[in-house]
Coordinates of C-alpha atoms and ligand atoms in Angstrom, one line a residue:
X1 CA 27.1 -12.9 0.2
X2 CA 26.4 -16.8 0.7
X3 CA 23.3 -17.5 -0.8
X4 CA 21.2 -20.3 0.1
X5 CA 20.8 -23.1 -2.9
X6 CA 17.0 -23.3 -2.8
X7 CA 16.9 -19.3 -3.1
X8 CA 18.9 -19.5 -5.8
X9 CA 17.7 -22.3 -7.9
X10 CA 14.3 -20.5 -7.7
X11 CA 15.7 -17.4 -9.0
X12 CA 17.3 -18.8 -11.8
X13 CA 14.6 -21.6 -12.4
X14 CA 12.5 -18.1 -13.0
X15 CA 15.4 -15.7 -15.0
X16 CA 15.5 -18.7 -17.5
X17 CA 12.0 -18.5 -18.1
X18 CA 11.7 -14.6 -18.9
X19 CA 11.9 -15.5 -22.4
X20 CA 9.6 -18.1 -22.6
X21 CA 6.9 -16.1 -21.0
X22 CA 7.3 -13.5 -22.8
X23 CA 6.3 -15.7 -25.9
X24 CA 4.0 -18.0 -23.8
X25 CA 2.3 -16.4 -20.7
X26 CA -0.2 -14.3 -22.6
X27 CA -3.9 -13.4 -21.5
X28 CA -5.1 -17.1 -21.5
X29 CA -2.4 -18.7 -18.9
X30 CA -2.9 -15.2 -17.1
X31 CA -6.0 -15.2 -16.4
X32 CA -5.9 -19.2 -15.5
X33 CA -2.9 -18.6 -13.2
X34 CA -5.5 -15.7 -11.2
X35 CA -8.6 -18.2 -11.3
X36 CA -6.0 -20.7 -9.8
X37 CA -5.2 -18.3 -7.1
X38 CA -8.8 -17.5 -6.3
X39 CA -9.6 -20.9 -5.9
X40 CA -6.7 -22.1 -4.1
X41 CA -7.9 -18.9 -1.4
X42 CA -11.7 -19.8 -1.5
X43 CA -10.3 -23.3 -0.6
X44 CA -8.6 -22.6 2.1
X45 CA -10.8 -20.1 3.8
X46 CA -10.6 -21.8 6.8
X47 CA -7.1 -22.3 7.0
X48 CA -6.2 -18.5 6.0
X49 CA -8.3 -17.6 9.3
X50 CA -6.7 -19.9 11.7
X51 CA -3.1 -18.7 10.6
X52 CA -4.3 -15.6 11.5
X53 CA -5.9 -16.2 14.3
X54 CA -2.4 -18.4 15.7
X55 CA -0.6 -15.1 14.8
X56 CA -2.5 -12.4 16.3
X57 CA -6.1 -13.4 17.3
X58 CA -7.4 -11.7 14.4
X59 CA -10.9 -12.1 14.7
X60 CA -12.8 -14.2 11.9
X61 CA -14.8 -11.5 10.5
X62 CA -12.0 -9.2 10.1
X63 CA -9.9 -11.9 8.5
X64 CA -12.5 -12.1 5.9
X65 CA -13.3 -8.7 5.2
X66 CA -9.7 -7.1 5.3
X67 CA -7.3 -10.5 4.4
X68 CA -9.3 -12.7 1.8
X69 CA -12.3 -10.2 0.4
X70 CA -9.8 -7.4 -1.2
X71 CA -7.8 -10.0 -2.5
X72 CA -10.4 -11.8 -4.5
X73 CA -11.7 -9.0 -5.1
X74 CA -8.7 -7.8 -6.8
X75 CA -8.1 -11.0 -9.1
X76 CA -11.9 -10.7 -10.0
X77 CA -11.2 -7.2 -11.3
X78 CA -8.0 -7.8 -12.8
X79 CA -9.5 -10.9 -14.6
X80 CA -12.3 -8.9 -16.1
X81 CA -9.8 -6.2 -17.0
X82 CA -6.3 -7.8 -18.1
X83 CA -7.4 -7.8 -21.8
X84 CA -7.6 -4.0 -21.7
X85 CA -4.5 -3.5 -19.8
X86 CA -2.1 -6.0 -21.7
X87 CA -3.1 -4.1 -25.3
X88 CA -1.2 -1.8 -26.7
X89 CA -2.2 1.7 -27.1
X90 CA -1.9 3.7 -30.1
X91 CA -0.3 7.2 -29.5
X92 CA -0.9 9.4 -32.7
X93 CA 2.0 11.1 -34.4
X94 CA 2.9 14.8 -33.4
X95 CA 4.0 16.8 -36.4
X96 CA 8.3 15.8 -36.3
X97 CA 7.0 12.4 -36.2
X98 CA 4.7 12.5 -39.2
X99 CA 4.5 9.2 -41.3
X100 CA 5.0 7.4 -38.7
X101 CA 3.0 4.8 -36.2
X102 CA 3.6 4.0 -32.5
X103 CA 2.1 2.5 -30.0
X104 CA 2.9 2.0 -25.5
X105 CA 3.2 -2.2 -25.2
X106 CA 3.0 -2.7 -21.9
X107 CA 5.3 -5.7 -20.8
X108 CA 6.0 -7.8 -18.2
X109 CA 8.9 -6.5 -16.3
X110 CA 10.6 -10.2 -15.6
X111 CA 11.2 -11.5 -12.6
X112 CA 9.8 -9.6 -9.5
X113 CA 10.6 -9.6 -5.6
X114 CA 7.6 -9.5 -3.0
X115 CA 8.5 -8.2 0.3
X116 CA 5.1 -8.5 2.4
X117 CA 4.7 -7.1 6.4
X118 CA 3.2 -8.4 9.2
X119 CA 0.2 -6.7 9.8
X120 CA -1.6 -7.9 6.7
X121 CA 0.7 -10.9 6.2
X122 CA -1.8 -12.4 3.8
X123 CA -3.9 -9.8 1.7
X124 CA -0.2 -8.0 1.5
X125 CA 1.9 -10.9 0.4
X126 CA -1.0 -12.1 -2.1
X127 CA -2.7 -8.9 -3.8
X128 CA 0.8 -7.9 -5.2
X129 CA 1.0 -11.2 -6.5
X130 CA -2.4 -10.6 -8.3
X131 CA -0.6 -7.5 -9.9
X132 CA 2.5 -9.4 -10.8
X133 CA 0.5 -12.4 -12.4
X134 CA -1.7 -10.3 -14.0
X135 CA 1.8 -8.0 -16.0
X136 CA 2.9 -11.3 -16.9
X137 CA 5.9 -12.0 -14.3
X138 CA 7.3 -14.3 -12.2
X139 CA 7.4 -13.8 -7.7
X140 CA 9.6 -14.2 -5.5
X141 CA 7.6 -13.8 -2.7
X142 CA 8.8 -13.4 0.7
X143 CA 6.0 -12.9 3.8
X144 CA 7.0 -11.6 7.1
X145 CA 8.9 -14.1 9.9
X146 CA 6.9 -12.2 12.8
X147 CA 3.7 -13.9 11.5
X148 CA 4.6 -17.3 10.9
X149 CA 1.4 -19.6 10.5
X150 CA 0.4 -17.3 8.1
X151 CA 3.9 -16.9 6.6
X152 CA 3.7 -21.2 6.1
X153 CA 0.3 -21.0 4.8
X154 CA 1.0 -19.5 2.1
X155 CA 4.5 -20.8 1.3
X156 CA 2.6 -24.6 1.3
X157 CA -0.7 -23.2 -0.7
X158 CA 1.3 -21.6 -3.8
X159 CA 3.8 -24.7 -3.4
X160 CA 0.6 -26.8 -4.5
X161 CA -1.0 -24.4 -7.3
X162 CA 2.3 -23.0 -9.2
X163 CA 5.2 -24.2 -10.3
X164 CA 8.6 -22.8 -8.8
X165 CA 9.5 -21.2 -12.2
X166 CA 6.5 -18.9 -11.9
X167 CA 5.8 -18.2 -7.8
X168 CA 8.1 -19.2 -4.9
X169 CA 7.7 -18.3 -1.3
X170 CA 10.8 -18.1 0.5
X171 CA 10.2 -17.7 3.9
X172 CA 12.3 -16.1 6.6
X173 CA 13.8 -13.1 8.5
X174 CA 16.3 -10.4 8.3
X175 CA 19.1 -13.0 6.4
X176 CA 16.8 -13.9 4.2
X177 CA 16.0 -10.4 3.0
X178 CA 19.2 -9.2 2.7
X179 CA 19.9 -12.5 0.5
X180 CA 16.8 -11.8 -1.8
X181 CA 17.6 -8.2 -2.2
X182 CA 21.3 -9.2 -3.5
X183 CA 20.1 -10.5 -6.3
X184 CA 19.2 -8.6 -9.1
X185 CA 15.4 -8.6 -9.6
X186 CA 13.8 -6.6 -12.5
X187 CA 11.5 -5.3 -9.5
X188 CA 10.8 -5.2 -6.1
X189 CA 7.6 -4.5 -4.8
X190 CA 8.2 -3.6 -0.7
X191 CA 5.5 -3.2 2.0
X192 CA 7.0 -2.4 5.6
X193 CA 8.5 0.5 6.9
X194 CA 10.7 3.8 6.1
X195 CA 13.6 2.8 7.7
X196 CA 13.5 -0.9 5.8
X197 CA 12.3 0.9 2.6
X198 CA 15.1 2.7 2.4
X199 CA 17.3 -0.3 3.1
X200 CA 15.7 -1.7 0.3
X201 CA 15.8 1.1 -1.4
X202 CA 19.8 1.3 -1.9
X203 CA 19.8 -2.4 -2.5
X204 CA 18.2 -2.0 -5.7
X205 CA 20.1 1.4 -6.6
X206 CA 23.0 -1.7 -6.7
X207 CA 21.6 -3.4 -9.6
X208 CA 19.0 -0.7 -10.8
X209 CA 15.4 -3.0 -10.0
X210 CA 13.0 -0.6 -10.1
X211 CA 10.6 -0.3 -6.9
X212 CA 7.5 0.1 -5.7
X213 CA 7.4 1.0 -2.0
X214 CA 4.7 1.0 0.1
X215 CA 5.2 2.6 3.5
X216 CA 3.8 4.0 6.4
X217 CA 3.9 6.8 9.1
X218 CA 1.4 9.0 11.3
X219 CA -1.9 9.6 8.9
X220 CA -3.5 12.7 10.7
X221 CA -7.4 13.0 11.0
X222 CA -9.1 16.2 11.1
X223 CA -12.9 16.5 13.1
X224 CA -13.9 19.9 11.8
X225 CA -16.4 22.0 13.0
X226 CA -19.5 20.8 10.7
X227 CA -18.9 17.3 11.0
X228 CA -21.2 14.8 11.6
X229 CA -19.8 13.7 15.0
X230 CA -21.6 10.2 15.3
X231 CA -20.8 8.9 12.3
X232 CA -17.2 10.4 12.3
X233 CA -16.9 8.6 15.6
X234 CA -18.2 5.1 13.7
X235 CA -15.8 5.5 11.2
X236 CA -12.8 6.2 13.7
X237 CA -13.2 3.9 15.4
X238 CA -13.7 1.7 12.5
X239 CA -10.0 2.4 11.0
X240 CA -8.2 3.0 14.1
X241 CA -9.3 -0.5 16.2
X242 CA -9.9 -2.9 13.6
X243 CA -6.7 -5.1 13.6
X244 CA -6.3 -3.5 16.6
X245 CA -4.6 -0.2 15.3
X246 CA -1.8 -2.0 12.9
X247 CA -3.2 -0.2 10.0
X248 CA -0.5 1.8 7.8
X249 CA -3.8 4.1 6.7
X250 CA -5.1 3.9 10.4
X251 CA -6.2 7.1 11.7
X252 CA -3.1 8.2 13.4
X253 CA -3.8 10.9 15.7
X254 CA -6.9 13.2 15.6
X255 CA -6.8 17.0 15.4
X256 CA -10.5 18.0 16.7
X257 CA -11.6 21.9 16.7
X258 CA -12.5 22.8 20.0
X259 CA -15.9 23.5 19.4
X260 CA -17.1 19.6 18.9
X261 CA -14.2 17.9 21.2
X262 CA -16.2 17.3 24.3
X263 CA -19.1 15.8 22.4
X264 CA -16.6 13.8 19.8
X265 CA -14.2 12.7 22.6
X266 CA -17.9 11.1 24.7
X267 CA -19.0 9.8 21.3
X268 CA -16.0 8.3 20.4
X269 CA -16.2 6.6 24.3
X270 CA -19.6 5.7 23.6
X271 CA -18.8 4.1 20.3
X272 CA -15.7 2.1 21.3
X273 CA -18.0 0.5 24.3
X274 CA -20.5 -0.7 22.0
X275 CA -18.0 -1.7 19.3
X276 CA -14.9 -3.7 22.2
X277 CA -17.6 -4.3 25.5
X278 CA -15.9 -2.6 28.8
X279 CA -14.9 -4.7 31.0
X280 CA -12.6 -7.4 29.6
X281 CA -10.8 -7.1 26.4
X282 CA -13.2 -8.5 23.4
X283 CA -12.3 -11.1 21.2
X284 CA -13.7 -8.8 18.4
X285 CA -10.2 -6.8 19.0
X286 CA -6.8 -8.6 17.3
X287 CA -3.7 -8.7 19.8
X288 CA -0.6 -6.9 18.9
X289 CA 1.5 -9.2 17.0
X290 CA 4.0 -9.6 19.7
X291 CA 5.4 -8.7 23.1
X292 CA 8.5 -6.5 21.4
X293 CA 5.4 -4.6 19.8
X294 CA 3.3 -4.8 22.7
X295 CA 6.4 -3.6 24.9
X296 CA 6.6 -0.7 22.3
X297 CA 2.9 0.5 22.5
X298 CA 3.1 0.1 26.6
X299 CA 6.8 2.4 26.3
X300 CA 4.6 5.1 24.2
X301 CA 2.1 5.2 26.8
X302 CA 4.3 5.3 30.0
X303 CA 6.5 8.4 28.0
X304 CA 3.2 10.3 27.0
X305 CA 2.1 9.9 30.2
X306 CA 5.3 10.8 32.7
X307 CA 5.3 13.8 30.3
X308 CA 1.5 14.9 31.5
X309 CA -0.3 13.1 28.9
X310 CA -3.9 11.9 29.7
X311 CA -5.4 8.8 29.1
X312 CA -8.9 7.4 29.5
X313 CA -8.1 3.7 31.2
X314 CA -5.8 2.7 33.8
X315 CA -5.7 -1.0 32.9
X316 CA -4.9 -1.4 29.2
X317 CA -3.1 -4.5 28.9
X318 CA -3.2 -8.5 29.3
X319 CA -0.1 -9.7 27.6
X320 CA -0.5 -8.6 24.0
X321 CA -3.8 -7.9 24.0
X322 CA -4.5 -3.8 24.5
X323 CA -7.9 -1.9 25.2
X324 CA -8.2 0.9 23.1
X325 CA -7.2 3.9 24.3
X326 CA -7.5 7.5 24.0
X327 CA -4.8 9.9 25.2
X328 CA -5.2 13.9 25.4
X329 CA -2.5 16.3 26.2
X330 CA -0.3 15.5 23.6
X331 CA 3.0 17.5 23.9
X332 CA 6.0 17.7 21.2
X333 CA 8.3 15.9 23.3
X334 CA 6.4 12.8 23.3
X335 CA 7.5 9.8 21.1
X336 CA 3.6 9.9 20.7
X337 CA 3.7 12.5 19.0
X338 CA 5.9 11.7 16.5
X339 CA 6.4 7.8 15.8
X340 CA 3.7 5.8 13.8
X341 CA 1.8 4.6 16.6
X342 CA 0.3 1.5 15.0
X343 CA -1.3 0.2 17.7
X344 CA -4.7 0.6 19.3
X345 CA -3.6 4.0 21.0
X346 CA -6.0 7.4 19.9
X347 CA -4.2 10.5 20.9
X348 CA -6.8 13.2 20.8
X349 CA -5.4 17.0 19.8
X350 CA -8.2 20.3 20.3
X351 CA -7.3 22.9 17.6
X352 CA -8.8 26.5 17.1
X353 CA -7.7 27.5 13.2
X354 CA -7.4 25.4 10.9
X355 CA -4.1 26.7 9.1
X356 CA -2.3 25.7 11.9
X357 CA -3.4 22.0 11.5
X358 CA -2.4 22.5 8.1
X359 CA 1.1 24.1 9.1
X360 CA 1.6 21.0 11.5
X361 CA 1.1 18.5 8.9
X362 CA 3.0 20.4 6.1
X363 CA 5.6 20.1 8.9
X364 CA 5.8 16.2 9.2
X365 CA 6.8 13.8 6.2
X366 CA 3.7 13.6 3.9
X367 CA 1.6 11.0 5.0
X368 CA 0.1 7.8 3.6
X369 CA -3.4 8.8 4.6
X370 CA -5.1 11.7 5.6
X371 CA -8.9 11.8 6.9
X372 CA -10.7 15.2 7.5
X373 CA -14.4 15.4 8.8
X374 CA -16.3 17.8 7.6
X375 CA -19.5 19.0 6.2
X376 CA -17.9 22.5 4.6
X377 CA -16.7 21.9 1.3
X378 CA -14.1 24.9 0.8
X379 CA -12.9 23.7 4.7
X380 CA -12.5 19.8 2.8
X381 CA -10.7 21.6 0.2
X382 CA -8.8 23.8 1.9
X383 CA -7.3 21.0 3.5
X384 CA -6.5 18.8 0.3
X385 CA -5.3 22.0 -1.7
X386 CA -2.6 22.5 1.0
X387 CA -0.8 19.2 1.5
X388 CA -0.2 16.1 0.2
X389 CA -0.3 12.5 1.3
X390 CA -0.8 9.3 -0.4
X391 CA -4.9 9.6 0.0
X392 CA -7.6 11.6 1.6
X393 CA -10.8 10.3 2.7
X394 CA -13.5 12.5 3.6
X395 CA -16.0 11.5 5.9
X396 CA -14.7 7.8 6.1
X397 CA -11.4 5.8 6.9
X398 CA -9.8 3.0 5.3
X399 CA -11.7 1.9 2.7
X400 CA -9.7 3.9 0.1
X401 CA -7.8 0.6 0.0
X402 CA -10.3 -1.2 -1.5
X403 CA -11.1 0.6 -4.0
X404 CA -9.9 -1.1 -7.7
X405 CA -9.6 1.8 -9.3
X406 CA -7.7 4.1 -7.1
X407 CA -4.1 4.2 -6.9
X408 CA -3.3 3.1 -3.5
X409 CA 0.3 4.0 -2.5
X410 CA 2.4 6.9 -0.5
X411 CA 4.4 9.3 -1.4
X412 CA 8.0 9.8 -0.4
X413 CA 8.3 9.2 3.1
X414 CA 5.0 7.3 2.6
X415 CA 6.0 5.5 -0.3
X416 CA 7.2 5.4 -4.3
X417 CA 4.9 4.2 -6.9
X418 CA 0.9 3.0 -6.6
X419 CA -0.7 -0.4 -6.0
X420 CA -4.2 -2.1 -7.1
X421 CA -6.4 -2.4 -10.0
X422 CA -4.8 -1.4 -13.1
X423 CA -2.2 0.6 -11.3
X424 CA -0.8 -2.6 -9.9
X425 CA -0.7 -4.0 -12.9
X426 CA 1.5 -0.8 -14.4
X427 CA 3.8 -0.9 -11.6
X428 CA 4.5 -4.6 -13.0
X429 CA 5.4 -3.7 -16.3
X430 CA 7.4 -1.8 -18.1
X431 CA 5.6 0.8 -20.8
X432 CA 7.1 -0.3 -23.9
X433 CA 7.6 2.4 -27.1
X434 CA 7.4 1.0 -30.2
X435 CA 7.5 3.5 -33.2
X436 CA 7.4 2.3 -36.9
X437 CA 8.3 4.4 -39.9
X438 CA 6.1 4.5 -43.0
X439 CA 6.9 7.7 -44.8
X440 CA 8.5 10.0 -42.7
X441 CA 9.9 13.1 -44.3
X442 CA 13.1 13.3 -41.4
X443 CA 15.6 11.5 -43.6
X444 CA 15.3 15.0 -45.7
X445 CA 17.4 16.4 -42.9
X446 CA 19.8 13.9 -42.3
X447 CA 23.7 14.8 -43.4
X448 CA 24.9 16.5 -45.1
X449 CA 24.2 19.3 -44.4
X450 CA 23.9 21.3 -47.5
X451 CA 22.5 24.9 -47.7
X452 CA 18.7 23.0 -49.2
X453 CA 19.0 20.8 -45.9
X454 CA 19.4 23.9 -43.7
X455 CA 16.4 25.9 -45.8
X456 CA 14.1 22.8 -44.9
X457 CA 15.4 22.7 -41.2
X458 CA 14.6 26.4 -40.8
X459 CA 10.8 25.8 -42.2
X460 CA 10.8 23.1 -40.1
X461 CA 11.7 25.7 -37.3
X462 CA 9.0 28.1 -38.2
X463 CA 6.5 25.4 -38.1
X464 CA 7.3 23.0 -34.7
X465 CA 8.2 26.0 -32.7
Ligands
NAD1 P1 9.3 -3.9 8.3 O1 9.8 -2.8 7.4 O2 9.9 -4.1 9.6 O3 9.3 -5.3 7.6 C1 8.7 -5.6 6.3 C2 9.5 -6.7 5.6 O4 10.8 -6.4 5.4 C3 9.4 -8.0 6.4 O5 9.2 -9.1 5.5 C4 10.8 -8.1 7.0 O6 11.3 -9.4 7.1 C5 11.7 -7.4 6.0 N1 12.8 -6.7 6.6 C6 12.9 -6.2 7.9 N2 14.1 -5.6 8.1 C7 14.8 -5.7 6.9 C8 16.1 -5.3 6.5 N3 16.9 -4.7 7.3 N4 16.5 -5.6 5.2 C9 15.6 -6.3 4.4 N5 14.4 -6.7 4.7 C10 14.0 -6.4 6.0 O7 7.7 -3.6 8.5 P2 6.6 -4.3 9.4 O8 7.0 -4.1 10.8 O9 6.5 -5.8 8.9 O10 5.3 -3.6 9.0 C11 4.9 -2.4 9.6 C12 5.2 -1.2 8.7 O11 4.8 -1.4 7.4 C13 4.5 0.1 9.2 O12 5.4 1.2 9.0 C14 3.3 0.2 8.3 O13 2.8 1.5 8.2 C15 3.9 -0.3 7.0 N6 2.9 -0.8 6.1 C16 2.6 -0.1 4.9 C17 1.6 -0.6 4.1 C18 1.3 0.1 2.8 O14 0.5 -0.5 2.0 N7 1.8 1.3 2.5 C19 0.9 -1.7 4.4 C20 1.2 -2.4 5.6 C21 2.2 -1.9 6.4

């Protein structure tokens, strides 16, 4: 594959440097690179929420809390905490290993490969970076083409705070990718899809990168019986509207026992007036990032609903803006009921026993998120005991993410390896043993092997095993 010269000079203007870093790039210029990026953000507040805004109308307020808060967030932690992280920990010796020392050294992995989506072009392009400054790299980073004020806002802001040696944005589509992902990265750190994380996937298996994936898919919600209804309804409607549904931990689809759905289901209404006004679509809701998504959504509704799905408006759509809306009737052939909806659409399930809720998910690919609502402890656990997904919340959505010191990742079909705090930082590096002899007795075994080094061998038997 041809690849361009800018793409190239950057990678190698940063291989070169591995050395160098490794020597030079220690907690100090660390810590200085993260206080560079914070200020470069807090700068540029402004600009961060026009991009977004030009992209898909993100409202202000979300901008700040979801795009630019985590993220400084996250270098503020990571700054109070690198020293921590980068030492060394001593392991003690087991008894074959006695008169010896060792110690994990975690180091930086080299040179690293960002791969950032649209639907949080900037917190998801820039908190990895956090991670990968913070182990001691160098980025590649590359944000999405579908979002592309946001996508040249950052390219031009870490063009003025770092040199090309340590972070370089290359910006474009599906070419450009493919080009990135031909060279061989020590790691690539993916947010998008499955489909695309598998691509990236077997790219890697080329030139062994390791990889972090963080993906998506349907993360189920459970209403149970004893839940409280209006502030499960607050919280849904939280995580599923805000950036208008293109959430990877949005409340998918919602599995309600029968005994609260008619209340839930005219709380929910209630709460989704107050929150988005009826009548026109509010400003307070983002668009869908484009018409081949919007297009999508609109497909998923027209299927659902030539199938005998329900839904609670008639006129959802002005271009790429959507009301939300909730759908009931929900049948298996739907594409509803099985693609990642990702958009502000709330399909709405009754259920009677819980176990078969639990036999549907267990059924699915394990999800990024999964939400259950509930009041009942051994119900809550019942649930967590029996599956798996990335994350649970109980009794809220989203704000997992934000949470420093919780892994935040999928697994499998969801994802491979964890993101934030000091988990970010380990996914960046690369867990060093380092073991040093002092007097170890093991040499007494070594060849040949006479009958006196066979007697010692067989006490050494009797005692390790
Ligand atoms: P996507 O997989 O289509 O694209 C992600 C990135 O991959 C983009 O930068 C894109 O240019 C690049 N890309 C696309 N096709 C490629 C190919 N064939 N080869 C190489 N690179 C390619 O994802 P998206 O549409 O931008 O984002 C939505 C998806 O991401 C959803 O599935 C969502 O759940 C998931 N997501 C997951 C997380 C998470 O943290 N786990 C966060 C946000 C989004």
């Amino acid at each position: 594959m041809t690849i361009d010269p800018d793409i190239q000079a950057a990678f190698d203007m940063q291989a070169v440097g591995v050395t160098d870093r490794r020597r030079n790039f220690g907690l100090a210029e660390r810590k200085q690179a993260l206080s560079l990026l914070s200020d470069v953000i807090k700068n540029n507040e402004a600009a961060i929420v026009a991009a977004l805004t030009e992209d898909f109308g993100k409202p202000e307020t979300e901008t700040i809390l979801t795009e630019i808060l985590p993220v400084l967030q996250e270098i503020k932690h990571a700054r109070r905490h690198l020293r921590g992280w980068m030492r060394p920990s001593r392991v003690a010796p087991t008894l074959a290993t006695f008169g010896t020392s060792a110690r994990v050294r975690p180091e930086a992995r080299g040179v690293c490969l960002i791969i950032a989506p649209w639907n949080y072009p900037f917190s998801l392009a820039i908190g990895p970076l956090v991670s990968c400054l913070a182990a001691g790299n160098a980025a590649i980073i590359k944000p999405s083409e579908m979002t592309p004020a946001t996508s040249a806002l950052i390219a031009r802001l870490l063009a003025e705070t770092f040199s090309l040696d340590l972070v370089a944005v290359v910006e474009g589509g599906l070419k450009t990718s493919q080009a990135l992902l031909s060279l061989s990265f020590d790691h690539i750190f993916f947010t998008g899809s499955p489909a695309v994380g598998k691509i990236v996937m077997s790219a890697a298996a080329k030139t062994l990168a390791s990889v972090t994936l963080e993906l998506g898919g349907k993360s189920p919600t459970i209403i149970g019986p004893g839940a409280n209804l209006k502030r499960a309804a607050d919280w849904i409607v939280f995580g599923k509207f805000a950036n208008a549904g293109q959430t990877c931990i949005a409340p998918d689809h919602l599995f309600v026992h029968v005994s609260v759905k008619e209340t839930f289901t005219r709380l929910l209404r209630e709460r989704i007036a107050k929150a988005y006004a009826e009548g026109s679509i509010s400003s307070d809701l983002s668009r869908i990032v484009n018409k081949h998504h919007a297009d999508r959504l609109a497909g998923l509704l027209t299927d659902a609903t030539a199938k005998g799905a329900h839904v609670t408006q008639q006129e959802i759509r002005d271009g790429t803006r959507f009301k939300p809306v909730l759908i009931e009737a929900i049948t298996p052939e739907m594409a509803i009921d099985h693609e990642e909806i990702f958009g502000p659409i709330l399909p709405i399930m009754a259920y009677d026993d819980l176990e078969d809720v639990i036999m549907k998910i267990n059924a699915r690919p394990k999800p990024l998120s999964l939400y259950v609502f509930d009041n009942d402890r051994k119900r809550i656990d019942q649930v967590i005991e029996a599956t798996s997904s990335g994350s649970v919340g109980v009794n809220l959505t989203l704000i997992q993410f934000i949470h420093n010191r919780l892994p935040f990742g999928g697994v499998n079909n969801s994802g491979l390896g964890s993101a934030h705090g000091h988990y970010g930082f380990c996914a960046f590096s690369h867990e060093r043993a380092v073991m040093t002899n002092h007097f170890s007795a093991l040499p007494l075994v070594f060849a040949p092997y006479t009958p006196g080094v066979k007697r010692i061998i067989g006490i050494i038997r009797r005692v390790l095993e």
